[in-house]
Amino acid sequence: MVQRRRKLGRGVAVIGGGMSRFGTFPEKLGRDLMVEAYTEALQTVGKGMDPKDIEALYIGNFTSDSFEDQGHLGHIIADTLGLAPRPATRVEGACASSGVAFREGIMAIASGMYDIVLVGGLEKMSLLGTEHVQDALGLAADVPMERDDAGYTFPGLYATMASAYMARYGSTREHLMHVTVKNHQNGSLNPKAQFNVTLRETMEQRKKRNAQRGEPVPNWRDEFDFLMDPGPNPLVAWPLYLFDCSPVSDGASCIILASEEIARNFTDDVVTVAATAQASAGPFSTWGGDITSIPSARVAARQAYEMAGVTPKDINLAEVHDCFTAAEIIAIEDLGFFEPGKGAFAAAEGQTTRDSDRPVNISGGLKAKGHPVGATGTAQVLEVWNQLRGKAGPRQLTGRDLRLGLTHNVGGTGGTTVIHILERK
Ligand code: COA
């Protein structure tokens, strides 16, 4: 295959963005959540904008067909947001759907076709029980091979990767727990997060609940003792327990993109797209015998760094796809932040916390912020955009110069990986 350095036909900037709260909202449809995200997005455009200037929509969604019994989502969202008859395209890349939608929007502007587009994603998962949610998510695997023949669920697929990693590199469950503790800590600073509390606070809530019910009140020493307790933290698929998993979530997020030439008409805080990269892979059996690293993530990461002309060391913060704790460990290695086999140990040493040199998942990640699968990619972009502009509220990183932020969004177990690097000008 010919290797060439990719570049955009013209610069693209983020000028607005918003998200609904992530959680479970029985009374709301997915489209209602997108209205919340879009309303916020318009309010964040520094100098204001007329929604009529939006020329097209790219809407990420994995499977509203299964979750909400609604297909053909693009035009529904265009109509609901008052943007019909503009062209609206539904984009599907499993849990990377809105990461791919973001990329499609970038390319539409870079090509010169449009000057301003809305990109986003949504998923309304909680109408189904967990068992049916897992059936629907299983559509993101290679269905005949991985779901039907091998009987995998998504926790099962990631558990297989996690146990392979532990066997190869000698890490333990405790290393994974550090990811849980960190991401819940970060989520506690994010008012839009599904789990907006630290694990300490969760422990206190559980104690209070037991006391109210007249049940024995546990005396956990610390978060790790709590996570070792199979009562509150039952096994899902070894070595992944409840608190190693992202939850079932409802939510929406969106971003307004404009060509760099006109971005200053809308904002003085210009943040541009320094790189967009996407790669594909087949099921585990095609990975050459190693499932401790995601091939499409390594390829997309290399292409993204090349396109931006930077190295992993230059990245100031990253939002990565921690659908399970082990996935965050693998992500930080695939992105080149740590060498293969070192990520678990680095996480346990605190090298990815918000006080570290290169914080990972300051938003709370998928683990604590929630993972309405189609909404995750643009929610990651939103966090990075807000952090780069100093507008992340109580969780804003301070005392450092933030210039480059990265997002890493994975569909399935890496059938699709899409990586973006944003740059503050
Ligand atoms: N982390 C922490 N707590 C969680 C949680 C999670 N991921 N998911 C649910 N909980 C809590 C709930 O808040 C609830 O707490 P409460 O008793 O205090 O109200 C309790 O656990 C039970 O919730 P429930 O929804 O009944 O859990 P469940 O056993 O049906 O489902 C999982 C738990 C982990 C199996 C489910 O969330 C899941 O399938 N997650 C993975 C989703 C996924 O695969 N996404 C795609 C990744 S590629």
Short mmCIF file of C-alpha atoms and ligand atoms in Angstrom, two decimals:
data_model
loop_
_atom_site.label_atom_id
_atom_site.label_comp_id
_atom_site.label_asym_id
_atom_site.label_seq_id
_atom_site.Cartn_x
_atom_site.Cartn_y
_atom_site.Cartn_z
CA MET A 1 0.00 0.00 0.00
CA VAL A 2 1.32 3.47 -0.88
CA GLN A 3 2.06 5.44 2.30
CA ARG A 4 1.37 9.13 1.95
CA ARG A 5 1.20 11.92 4.44
CA ARG A 6 -2.42 13.01 4.58
CA LYS A 7 -3.55 16.60 4.92
CA LEU A 8 -6.82 18.51 4.88
CA GLY A 9 -7.71 20.48 1.75
CA ARG A 10 -8.32 23.45 4.05
CA GLY A 11 -8.29 24.02 7.80
CA VAL A 12 -11.25 23.07 9.99
CA ALA A 13 -12.08 24.52 13.42
CA VAL A 14 -14.44 23.63 16.24
CA ILE A 15 -16.64 26.64 17.02
CA GLY A 16 -19.27 25.14 19.31
CA GLY A 17 -20.24 22.02 21.20
CA GLY A 18 -22.62 20.63 23.77
CA MET A 19 -23.88 17.47 25.39
CA SER A 20 -26.88 16.28 27.31
CA ARG A 21 -26.37 14.82 30.73
CA PHE A 22 -25.41 11.13 30.39
CA GLY A 23 -27.44 8.65 32.45
CA THR A 24 -30.71 6.82 32.16
CA PHE A 25 -33.74 8.92 31.30
CA PRO A 26 -36.86 6.77 30.87
CA GLU A 27 -39.02 9.77 29.99
CA LYS A 28 -36.84 11.01 27.11
CA LEU A 29 -36.27 9.87 23.53
CA GLY A 30 -32.82 9.98 21.98
CA ARG A 31 -33.90 12.97 19.89
CA ASP A 32 -34.86 14.91 23.08
CA LEU A 33 -31.33 14.41 24.35
CA MET A 34 -29.94 15.73 21.06
CA VAL A 35 -32.06 18.89 21.46
CA GLU A 36 -30.35 19.44 24.84
CA ALA A 37 -26.89 18.94 23.31
CA TYR A 38 -27.63 21.20 20.33
CA THR A 39 -29.14 23.97 22.47
CA GLU A 40 -25.98 24.03 24.56
CA ALA A 41 -23.78 23.90 21.46
CA LEU A 42 -25.37 27.05 20.00
CA GLN A 43 -24.87 28.85 23.33
CA THR A 44 -21.14 28.04 23.33
CA VAL A 45 -20.42 29.79 20.01
CA GLY A 46 -18.42 32.71 21.43
CA LYS A 47 -19.72 35.44 19.09
CA GLY A 48 -23.04 33.74 18.41
CA MET A 49 -24.35 32.21 15.21
CA ASP A 50 -27.50 31.87 13.19
CA PRO A 51 -28.48 28.17 13.06
CA LYS A 52 -29.53 28.80 9.45
CA ASP A 53 -25.80 28.88 8.61
CA ILE A 54 -25.51 25.16 9.36
CA GLU A 55 -25.36 23.49 5.95
CA ALA A 56 -25.35 19.76 6.72
CA LEU A 57 -25.54 17.24 9.57
CA TYR A 58 -23.57 14.06 10.25
CA ILE A 59 -25.20 12.08 13.04
CA GLY A 60 -23.48 9.13 14.71
CA ASN A 61 -25.65 6.35 16.02
CA PHE A 62 -24.96 2.67 16.44
CA THR A 63 -28.32 1.01 16.62
CA SER A 64 -31.39 3.08 17.41
CA ASP A 65 -33.09 0.35 15.33
CA SER A 66 -32.49 -2.10 18.21
CA PHE A 67 -32.58 0.34 21.15
CA GLU A 68 -35.49 2.62 20.18
CA ASP A 69 -37.15 0.79 17.31
CA GLN A 70 -36.26 3.75 15.09
CA GLY A 71 -34.16 3.60 11.96
CA HIS A 72 -33.35 6.36 9.44
CA LEU A 73 -32.21 8.73 12.15
CA GLY A 74 -30.53 11.50 10.14
CA HIS A 75 -33.68 13.19 8.91
CA ILE A 76 -35.36 12.75 12.33
CA ILE A 77 -32.60 14.76 13.96
CA ALA A 78 -32.56 17.40 11.18
CA ASP A 79 -36.31 17.85 11.58
CA THR A 80 -36.25 17.84 15.40
CA LEU A 81 -33.52 20.52 15.47
CA GLY A 82 -35.38 22.65 12.89
CA LEU A 83 -32.60 22.07 10.35
CA ALA A 84 -34.57 20.27 7.61
CA PRO A 85 -34.25 20.36 4.60
CA ARG A 86 -30.48 20.36 5.08
CA PRO A 87 -28.84 17.04 4.20
CA ALA A 88 -28.51 14.80 7.26
CA THR A 89 -26.48 11.61 7.13
CA ARG A 90 -26.54 8.91 9.78
CA VAL A 91 -23.06 7.53 10.38
CA GLU A 92 -22.50 4.10 11.91
CA GLY A 93 -19.24 2.82 13.37
CA ALA A 94 -20.53 0.99 16.48
CA CYS A 95 -19.18 2.74 19.60
CA ALA A 96 -17.07 4.97 17.33
CA SER A 97 -20.12 6.26 15.41
CA SER A 98 -19.81 9.92 16.37
CA GLY A 99 -16.02 9.85 16.13
CA VAL A 100 -16.53 8.81 12.52
CA ALA A 101 -19.31 11.42 12.09
CA PHE A 102 -16.87 14.08 13.34
CA ARG A 103 -14.36 12.91 10.74
CA GLU A 104 -16.98 12.96 7.97
CA GLY A 105 -17.87 16.54 8.91
CA ILE A 106 -14.21 17.55 8.86
CA MET A 107 -13.74 16.09 5.40
CA ALA A 108 -16.92 17.72 4.09
CA ILE A 109 -15.59 21.14 5.11
CA ALA A 110 -12.00 20.39 4.04
CA SER A 111 -13.27 19.44 0.60
CA GLY A 112 -14.86 22.86 0.19
CA MET A 113 -18.38 21.44 -0.07
CA TYR A 114 -19.61 23.17 3.12
CA ASP A 115 -18.39 25.95 5.43
CA ILE A 116 -20.35 25.01 8.58
CA VAL A 117 -21.68 21.60 9.63
CA LEU A 118 -23.18 20.00 12.72
CA VAL A 119 -21.70 16.66 13.77
CA GLY A 120 -22.80 14.61 16.73
CA GLY A 121 -24.15 11.38 18.03
CA LEU A 122 -26.76 9.86 20.27
CA GLU A 123 -27.84 6.59 21.76
CA LYS A 124 -30.80 5.73 23.95
CA MET A 125 -29.86 2.35 25.42
CA SER A 126 -31.79 2.04 28.65
CA LEU A 127 -35.20 1.07 27.27
CA LEU A 128 -33.91 -2.51 26.98
CA GLY A 129 -32.82 -4.73 29.88
CA THR A 130 -29.10 -5.45 30.20
CA GLU A 131 -29.40 -8.83 28.47
CA HIS A 132 -31.01 -7.28 25.39
CA VAL A 133 -28.56 -4.36 25.47
CA GLN A 134 -25.76 -6.90 25.26
CA ASP A 135 -27.51 -8.66 22.34
CA ALA A 136 -27.71 -5.33 20.52
CA LEU A 137 -24.10 -4.39 21.31
CA GLY A 138 -23.07 -7.82 20.08
CA LEU A 139 -23.98 -6.64 16.57
CA ALA A 140 -20.72 -4.66 16.67
CA ALA A 141 -18.70 -7.89 16.73
CA ASP A 142 -18.21 -10.30 13.84
CA VAL A 143 -21.60 -11.84 14.53
CA PRO A 144 -21.30 -15.34 13.01
CA MET A 145 -17.79 -15.86 14.34
CA GLU A 146 -17.54 -14.00 17.64
CA ARG A 147 -21.12 -13.71 18.91
CA ASP A 148 -22.86 -16.79 17.52
CA ASP A 149 -20.08 -19.39 17.29
CA ALA A 150 -17.86 -18.28 20.17
CA GLY A 151 -20.73 -16.92 22.32
CA TYR A 152 -18.99 -13.68 23.21
CA THR A 153 -20.65 -10.63 24.77
CA PHE A 154 -18.75 -7.33 24.76
CA PRO A 155 -17.63 -7.67 28.39
CA GLY A 156 -16.48 -11.17 27.39
CA LEU A 157 -14.45 -9.91 24.42
CA TYR A 158 -12.68 -7.25 26.49
CA ALA A 159 -12.22 -9.72 29.37
CA THR A 160 -10.35 -12.00 26.96
CA MET A 161 -8.05 -9.12 26.02
CA ALA A 162 -7.61 -8.20 29.67
CA SER A 163 -6.68 -11.72 30.75
CA ALA A 164 -4.25 -12.07 27.81
CA TYR A 165 -2.62 -8.79 28.91
CA MET A 166 -2.37 -9.91 32.53
CA ALA A 167 -0.88 -13.27 31.53
CA ARG A 168 1.66 -11.66 29.23
CA TYR A 169 2.77 -8.75 31.40
CA GLY A 170 2.12 -9.92 34.96
CA SER A 171 -0.37 -7.23 35.91
CA THR A 172 -3.28 -7.89 38.29
CA ARG A 173 -6.85 -6.84 38.99
CA GLU A 174 -5.49 -4.15 41.27
CA HIS A 175 -3.90 -2.35 38.33
CA LEU A 176 -7.32 -2.17 36.67
CA MET A 177 -8.81 -0.81 39.89
CA HIS A 178 -6.58 2.26 39.64
CA VAL A 179 -8.35 3.13 36.39
CA THR A 180 -11.74 2.78 38.10
CA VAL A 181 -10.73 4.94 41.07
CA LYS A 182 -9.25 7.65 38.82
CA ASN A 183 -12.14 7.83 36.39
CA HIS A 184 -14.76 7.98 39.14
CA GLN A 185 -12.66 10.71 40.82
CA ASN A 186 -12.66 12.63 37.53
CA GLY A 187 -16.37 11.97 36.97
CA SER A 188 -17.14 13.49 40.36
CA LEU A 189 -16.04 16.85 38.89
CA ASN A 190 -18.25 16.47 35.82
CA PRO A 191 -21.89 17.50 36.43
CA LYS A 192 -22.95 15.77 33.19
CA ALA A 193 -21.47 12.40 34.24
CA GLN A 194 -23.68 9.38 34.87
CA PHE A 195 -21.61 8.59 37.98
CA ASN A 196 -20.93 12.05 39.34
CA VAL A 197 -19.46 10.75 42.62
CA THR A 198 -16.10 9.44 43.80
CA LEU A 199 -15.84 5.82 44.86
CA ARG A 200 -15.44 7.06 48.47
CA GLU A 201 -18.82 8.77 48.17
CA THR A 202 -20.31 5.62 46.59
CA MET A 203 -19.03 3.61 49.55
CA GLU A 204 -20.59 6.04 52.04
CA GLN A 205 -23.91 5.90 50.14
CA ARG A 206 -23.90 2.10 50.24
CA LYS A 207 -23.17 2.10 53.99
CA LYS A 208 -26.02 4.52 54.62
CA ARG A 209 -28.38 2.43 52.48
CA ASN A 210 -27.48 -0.76 54.36
CA ALA A 211 -28.00 0.99 57.69
CA GLN A 212 -31.43 2.27 56.60
CA ARG A 213 -32.43 -1.23 55.52
CA GLY A 214 -31.22 -2.70 58.83
CA GLU A 215 -28.55 -4.71 56.94
CA PRO A 216 -24.94 -5.16 58.17
CA VAL A 217 -22.84 -2.05 57.44
CA PRO A 218 -19.57 -3.02 55.74
CA ASN A 219 -16.32 -1.59 57.01
CA TRP A 220 -14.29 -1.20 53.81
CA ARG A 221 -10.75 0.09 54.50
CA ASP A 222 -10.47 1.97 51.22
CA GLU A 223 -11.65 1.94 47.58
CA PHE A 224 -9.59 -1.14 46.78
CA ASP A 225 -11.15 -3.07 49.66
CA PHE A 226 -14.58 -2.00 48.35
CA LEU A 227 -13.73 -3.12 44.82
CA MET A 228 -12.53 -6.50 46.15
CA ASP A 229 -15.94 -7.07 47.77
CA PRO A 230 -18.07 -9.23 45.42
CA GLY A 231 -21.21 -7.80 47.05
CA PRO A 232 -21.07 -4.29 45.58
CA ASN A 233 -18.63 -5.28 42.82
CA PRO A 234 -19.75 -8.61 41.34
CA LEU A 235 -17.97 -10.49 38.57
CA VAL A 236 -19.13 -9.71 35.03
CA ALA A 237 -16.54 -11.62 32.94
CA TRP A 238 -13.21 -12.42 34.58
CA PRO A 239 -11.11 -10.34 35.22
CA LEU A 240 -13.71 -7.61 34.70
CA TYR A 241 -16.10 -6.80 37.55
CA LEU A 242 -19.02 -4.37 37.63
CA PHE A 243 -16.79 -1.35 38.34
CA ASP A 244 -14.50 -2.28 35.44
CA CYS A 245 -17.39 -1.74 33.00
CA SER A 246 -18.88 1.33 31.38
CA PRO A 247 -22.60 1.48 32.14
CA VAL A 248 -25.71 1.29 29.97
CA SER A 249 -26.39 4.94 29.14
CA ASP A 250 -28.61 7.40 27.31
CA GLY A 251 -27.12 10.60 25.94
CA ALA A 252 -26.28 12.88 23.04
CA SER A 253 -23.44 15.20 22.13
CA CYS A 254 -22.62 17.47 19.21
CA ILE A 255 -19.98 19.77 17.77
CA ILE A 256 -20.28 22.67 15.32
CA LEU A 257 -17.45 22.77 12.79
CA ALA A 258 -16.48 25.64 10.51
CA SER A 259 -13.75 26.23 7.98
CA GLU A 260 -10.70 27.80 9.63
CA GLU A 261 -10.97 30.79 7.27
CA ILE A 262 -14.25 31.90 8.88
CA ALA A 263 -13.74 30.55 12.41
CA ARG A 264 -12.80 33.96 13.84
CA ASN A 265 -16.21 35.29 12.82
CA PHE A 266 -17.59 33.00 15.52
CA THR A 267 -14.94 32.80 18.24
CA ASP A 268 -11.66 34.28 19.43
CA ASP A 269 -10.65 30.90 20.95
CA VAL A 270 -9.75 29.08 17.77
CA VAL A 271 -9.17 25.34 18.12
CA THR A 272 -8.44 23.51 14.89
CA VAL A 273 -8.27 19.90 13.77
CA ALA A 274 -4.58 19.02 13.58
CA ALA A 275 -5.24 15.42 12.59
CA THR A 276 -8.00 12.99 11.73
CA ALA A 277 -7.24 9.30 11.29
CA GLN A 278 -9.31 6.15 11.03
CA ALA A 279 -8.41 2.49 10.61
CA SER A 280 -10.14 -0.88 10.50
CA ALA A 281 -9.41 -4.44 11.65
CA GLY A 282 -11.03 -7.86 11.58
CA PRO A 283 -11.83 -10.09 14.57
CA PHE A 284 -9.22 -11.42 17.06
CA SER A 285 -8.36 -14.33 14.78
CA THR A 286 -6.87 -11.88 12.27
CA TRP A 287 -4.64 -10.05 14.79
CA GLY A 288 -1.58 -12.27 14.39
CA GLY A 289 -1.88 -14.03 17.76
CA ASP A 290 -1.59 -10.94 19.97
CA ILE A 291 -4.77 -9.51 21.52
CA THR A 292 -3.03 -7.25 24.06
CA SER A 293 -3.07 -4.33 21.61
CA ILE A 294 -5.62 -3.14 19.04
CA PRO A 295 -4.13 -3.11 15.50
CA SER A 296 -6.47 -0.41 14.11
CA ALA A 297 -5.63 1.86 17.07
CA ARG A 298 -1.90 1.56 16.44
CA VAL A 299 -2.35 2.36 12.74
CA ALA A 300 -4.70 5.30 13.35
CA ALA A 301 -2.42 6.68 16.07
CA ARG A 302 0.61 6.59 13.79
CA GLN A 303 -1.29 8.31 11.00
CA ALA A 304 -2.66 10.96 13.37
CA TYR A 305 0.78 11.83 14.76
CA GLU A 306 2.20 11.99 11.22
CA MET A 307 -0.60 14.24 10.02
CA ALA A 308 -0.26 16.61 12.99
CA GLY A 309 3.56 16.49 12.83
CA VAL A 310 3.77 15.68 16.55
CA THR A 311 4.78 12.78 18.80
CA PRO A 312 2.93 11.20 21.74
CA LYS A 313 5.07 13.31 24.10
CA ASP A 314 3.56 16.51 22.67
CA ILE A 315 0.00 15.57 23.64
CA ASN A 316 -1.17 17.50 26.72
CA LEU A 317 -4.35 15.55 27.47
CA ALA A 318 -6.33 12.64 26.04
CA GLU A 319 -9.83 11.26 26.15
CA VAL A 320 -9.56 7.53 25.40
CA HIS A 321 -12.07 4.74 24.91
CA ASP A 322 -12.24 3.09 28.36
CA CYS A 323 -15.38 1.01 27.72
CA PHE A 324 -13.70 -1.34 30.20
CA THR A 325 -10.78 -0.51 32.49
CA ALA A 326 -8.50 -2.83 30.57
CA ALA A 327 -9.33 -0.95 27.38
CA GLU A 328 -7.86 2.24 28.86
CA ILE A 329 -4.60 0.42 29.63
CA ILE A 330 -4.41 -0.92 26.09
CA ALA A 331 -5.34 2.51 24.66
CA ILE A 332 -2.53 4.37 26.41
CA GLU A 333 -0.06 1.86 25.00
CA ASP A 334 -1.52 1.86 21.47
CA LEU A 335 -1.28 5.66 21.53
CA GLY A 336 2.42 5.41 22.37
CA PHE A 337 2.07 7.12 25.78
CA PHE A 338 3.63 4.03 27.37
CA GLU A 339 5.52 1.03 26.00
CA PRO A 340 3.67 -2.27 25.56
CA GLY A 341 3.22 -3.92 28.96
CA LYS A 342 3.96 -0.73 30.91
CA GLY A 343 0.53 0.93 30.80
CA ALA A 344 -1.01 -0.99 33.70
CA PHE A 345 1.95 -0.16 35.94
CA ALA A 346 2.01 3.49 34.84
CA ALA A 347 -1.71 3.81 35.64
CA ALA A 348 -1.11 2.35 39.10
CA GLU A 349 1.75 4.85 39.64
CA GLY A 350 -0.63 7.74 38.93
CA GLN A 351 0.91 8.66 35.57
CA THR A 352 -2.53 9.29 34.01
CA THR A 353 -4.29 11.19 36.81
CA ARG A 354 -5.39 14.81 36.41
CA ASP A 355 -2.23 15.93 38.26
CA SER A 356 0.07 14.01 35.93
CA ASP A 357 1.93 15.40 32.91
CA ARG A 358 -0.58 13.93 30.45
CA PRO A 359 -3.96 13.30 32.09
CA VAL A 360 -6.23 10.66 30.59
CA ASN A 361 -10.04 10.84 30.73
CA ILE A 362 -10.45 14.00 32.78
CA SER A 363 -14.15 13.91 31.90
CA GLY A 364 -14.55 10.65 33.86
CA GLY A 365 -14.19 8.63 30.66
CA LEU A 366 -16.76 6.14 29.48
CA LYS A 367 -16.47 4.42 32.85
CA ALA A 368 -17.87 7.27 34.97
CA LYS A 369 -19.20 9.84 32.48
CA GLY A 370 -21.23 7.08 30.80
CA HIS A 371 -21.19 5.47 27.36
CA PRO A 372 -24.27 6.07 25.22
CA VAL A 373 -22.31 4.45 22.45
CA GLY A 374 -23.20 6.67 19.48
CA ALA A 375 -22.65 9.84 21.54
CA THR A 376 -19.23 9.00 22.95
CA GLY A 377 -16.93 10.19 20.15
CA THR A 378 -18.16 13.78 19.99
CA ALA A 379 -18.42 13.92 23.81
CA GLN A 380 -14.69 13.15 23.90
CA VAL A 381 -14.04 15.95 21.40
CA LEU A 382 -16.16 18.31 23.48
CA GLU A 383 -14.07 17.65 26.60
CA VAL A 384 -10.81 18.28 24.77
CA TRP A 385 -12.19 21.44 23.12
CA ASN A 386 -13.36 22.80 26.48
CA GLN A 387 -10.07 21.99 28.19
CA LEU A 388 -7.99 23.61 25.42
CA ARG A 389 -10.06 26.81 25.74
CA GLY A 390 -9.95 26.83 29.56
CA LYS A 391 -13.74 26.36 29.70
CA ALA A 392 -14.04 22.99 31.47
CA GLY A 393 -15.46 24.41 34.70
CA PRO A 394 -14.56 22.68 37.97
CA ARG A 395 -12.44 20.05 36.24
CA GLN A 396 -10.40 22.52 34.17
CA LEU A 397 -6.71 21.60 34.19
CA THR A 398 -4.71 24.53 35.50
CA GLY A 399 -1.08 25.57 35.89
CA ARG A 400 -0.02 24.27 32.48
CA ASP A 401 -0.06 25.28 28.85
CA LEU A 402 -2.64 23.15 27.03
CA ARG A 403 -2.06 23.17 23.30
CA LEU A 404 -2.73 19.68 21.93
CA GLY A 405 -5.48 17.25 22.95
CA LEU A 406 -6.23 13.81 21.53
CA THR A 407 -9.37 11.67 21.29
CA HIS A 408 -9.35 7.89 20.78
CA ASN A 409 -12.72 6.32 19.92
CA VAL A 410 -13.09 2.59 19.29
CA GLY A 411 -15.93 0.68 17.61
CA GLY A 412 -16.29 -2.94 18.72
CA THR A 413 -12.94 -4.32 19.81
CA GLY A 414 -11.23 -2.16 17.22
CA GLY A 415 -13.08 -3.06 14.04
CA THR A 416 -13.03 0.73 13.75
CA THR A 417 -10.72 3.16 15.54
CA VAL A 418 -10.84 6.88 14.94
CA ILE A 419 -8.33 9.30 16.42
CA HIS A 420 -8.33 13.10 16.37
CA ILE A 421 -5.83 15.67 17.53
CA LEU A 422 -7.10 19.18 18.27
CA GLU A 423 -4.81 22.18 18.51
CA ARG A 424 -5.35 25.52 20.25
CA LYS A 425 -4.13 28.35 18.00
N1 COA B 1 -20.31 0.69 37.04
C1 COA B 1 -20.70 0.88 38.31
N2 COA B 1 -21.96 0.65 38.77
C2 COA B 1 -22.85 0.22 37.87
C3 COA B 1 -22.52 -0.01 36.52
C4 COA B 1 -21.20 0.24 36.13
N3 COA B 1 -20.83 0.02 34.86
N4 COA B 1 -23.61 -0.45 35.87
C5 COA B 1 -24.62 -0.49 36.77
N5 COA B 1 -24.15 -0.08 37.97
C6 COA B 1 -24.89 -0.01 39.22
C7 COA B 1 -26.25 0.62 39.04
O1 COA B 1 -26.17 2.01 39.26
C8 COA B 1 -27.04 -0.09 40.10
O2 COA B 1 -26.73 0.50 41.35
P1 COA B 1 -27.81 0.60 42.53
O3 COA B 1 -28.10 -0.81 42.94
O4 COA B 1 -27.11 1.41 43.57
O5 COA B 1 -29.00 1.28 41.92
C9 COA B 1 -26.46 -1.49 40.11
O6 COA B 1 -25.13 -1.36 39.60
C10 COA B 1 -27.23 -2.48 39.26
O7 COA B 1 -27.48 -1.87 37.99
P2 COA B 1 -27.97 -2.74 36.75
O8 COA B 1 -28.23 -1.80 35.61
O9 COA B 1 -29.09 -3.64 37.19
O10 COA B 1 -26.68 -3.61 36.43
P3 COA B 1 -26.57 -4.85 35.48
O11 COA B 1 -25.96 -5.95 36.24
O12 COA B 1 -27.88 -5.13 34.78
O13 COA B 1 -25.55 -4.33 34.35
C11 COA B 1 -23.38 -4.30 33.42
C12 COA B 1 -24.22 -4.10 34.67
C13 COA B 1 -21.94 -3.98 33.73
C14 COA B 1 -23.45 -5.77 32.94
C15 COA B 1 -23.94 -3.36 32.29
O14 COA B 1 -23.83 -2.05 32.73
C16 COA B 1 -23.18 -3.53 31.00
O15 COA B 1 -23.53 -4.39 30.19
N6 COA B 1 -22.14 -2.70 30.74
C17 COA B 1 -21.31 -2.80 29.58
C18 COA B 1 -21.91 -2.04 28.43
C19 COA B 1 -21.13 -2.30 27.18
O16 COA B 1 -20.78 -3.43 26.88
N7 COA B 1 -20.88 -1.24 26.38
C20 COA B 1 -20.18 -1.35 25.14
C21 COA B 1 -18.75 -1.50 25.39
S1 COA B 1 -17.83 -1.91 23.94
#
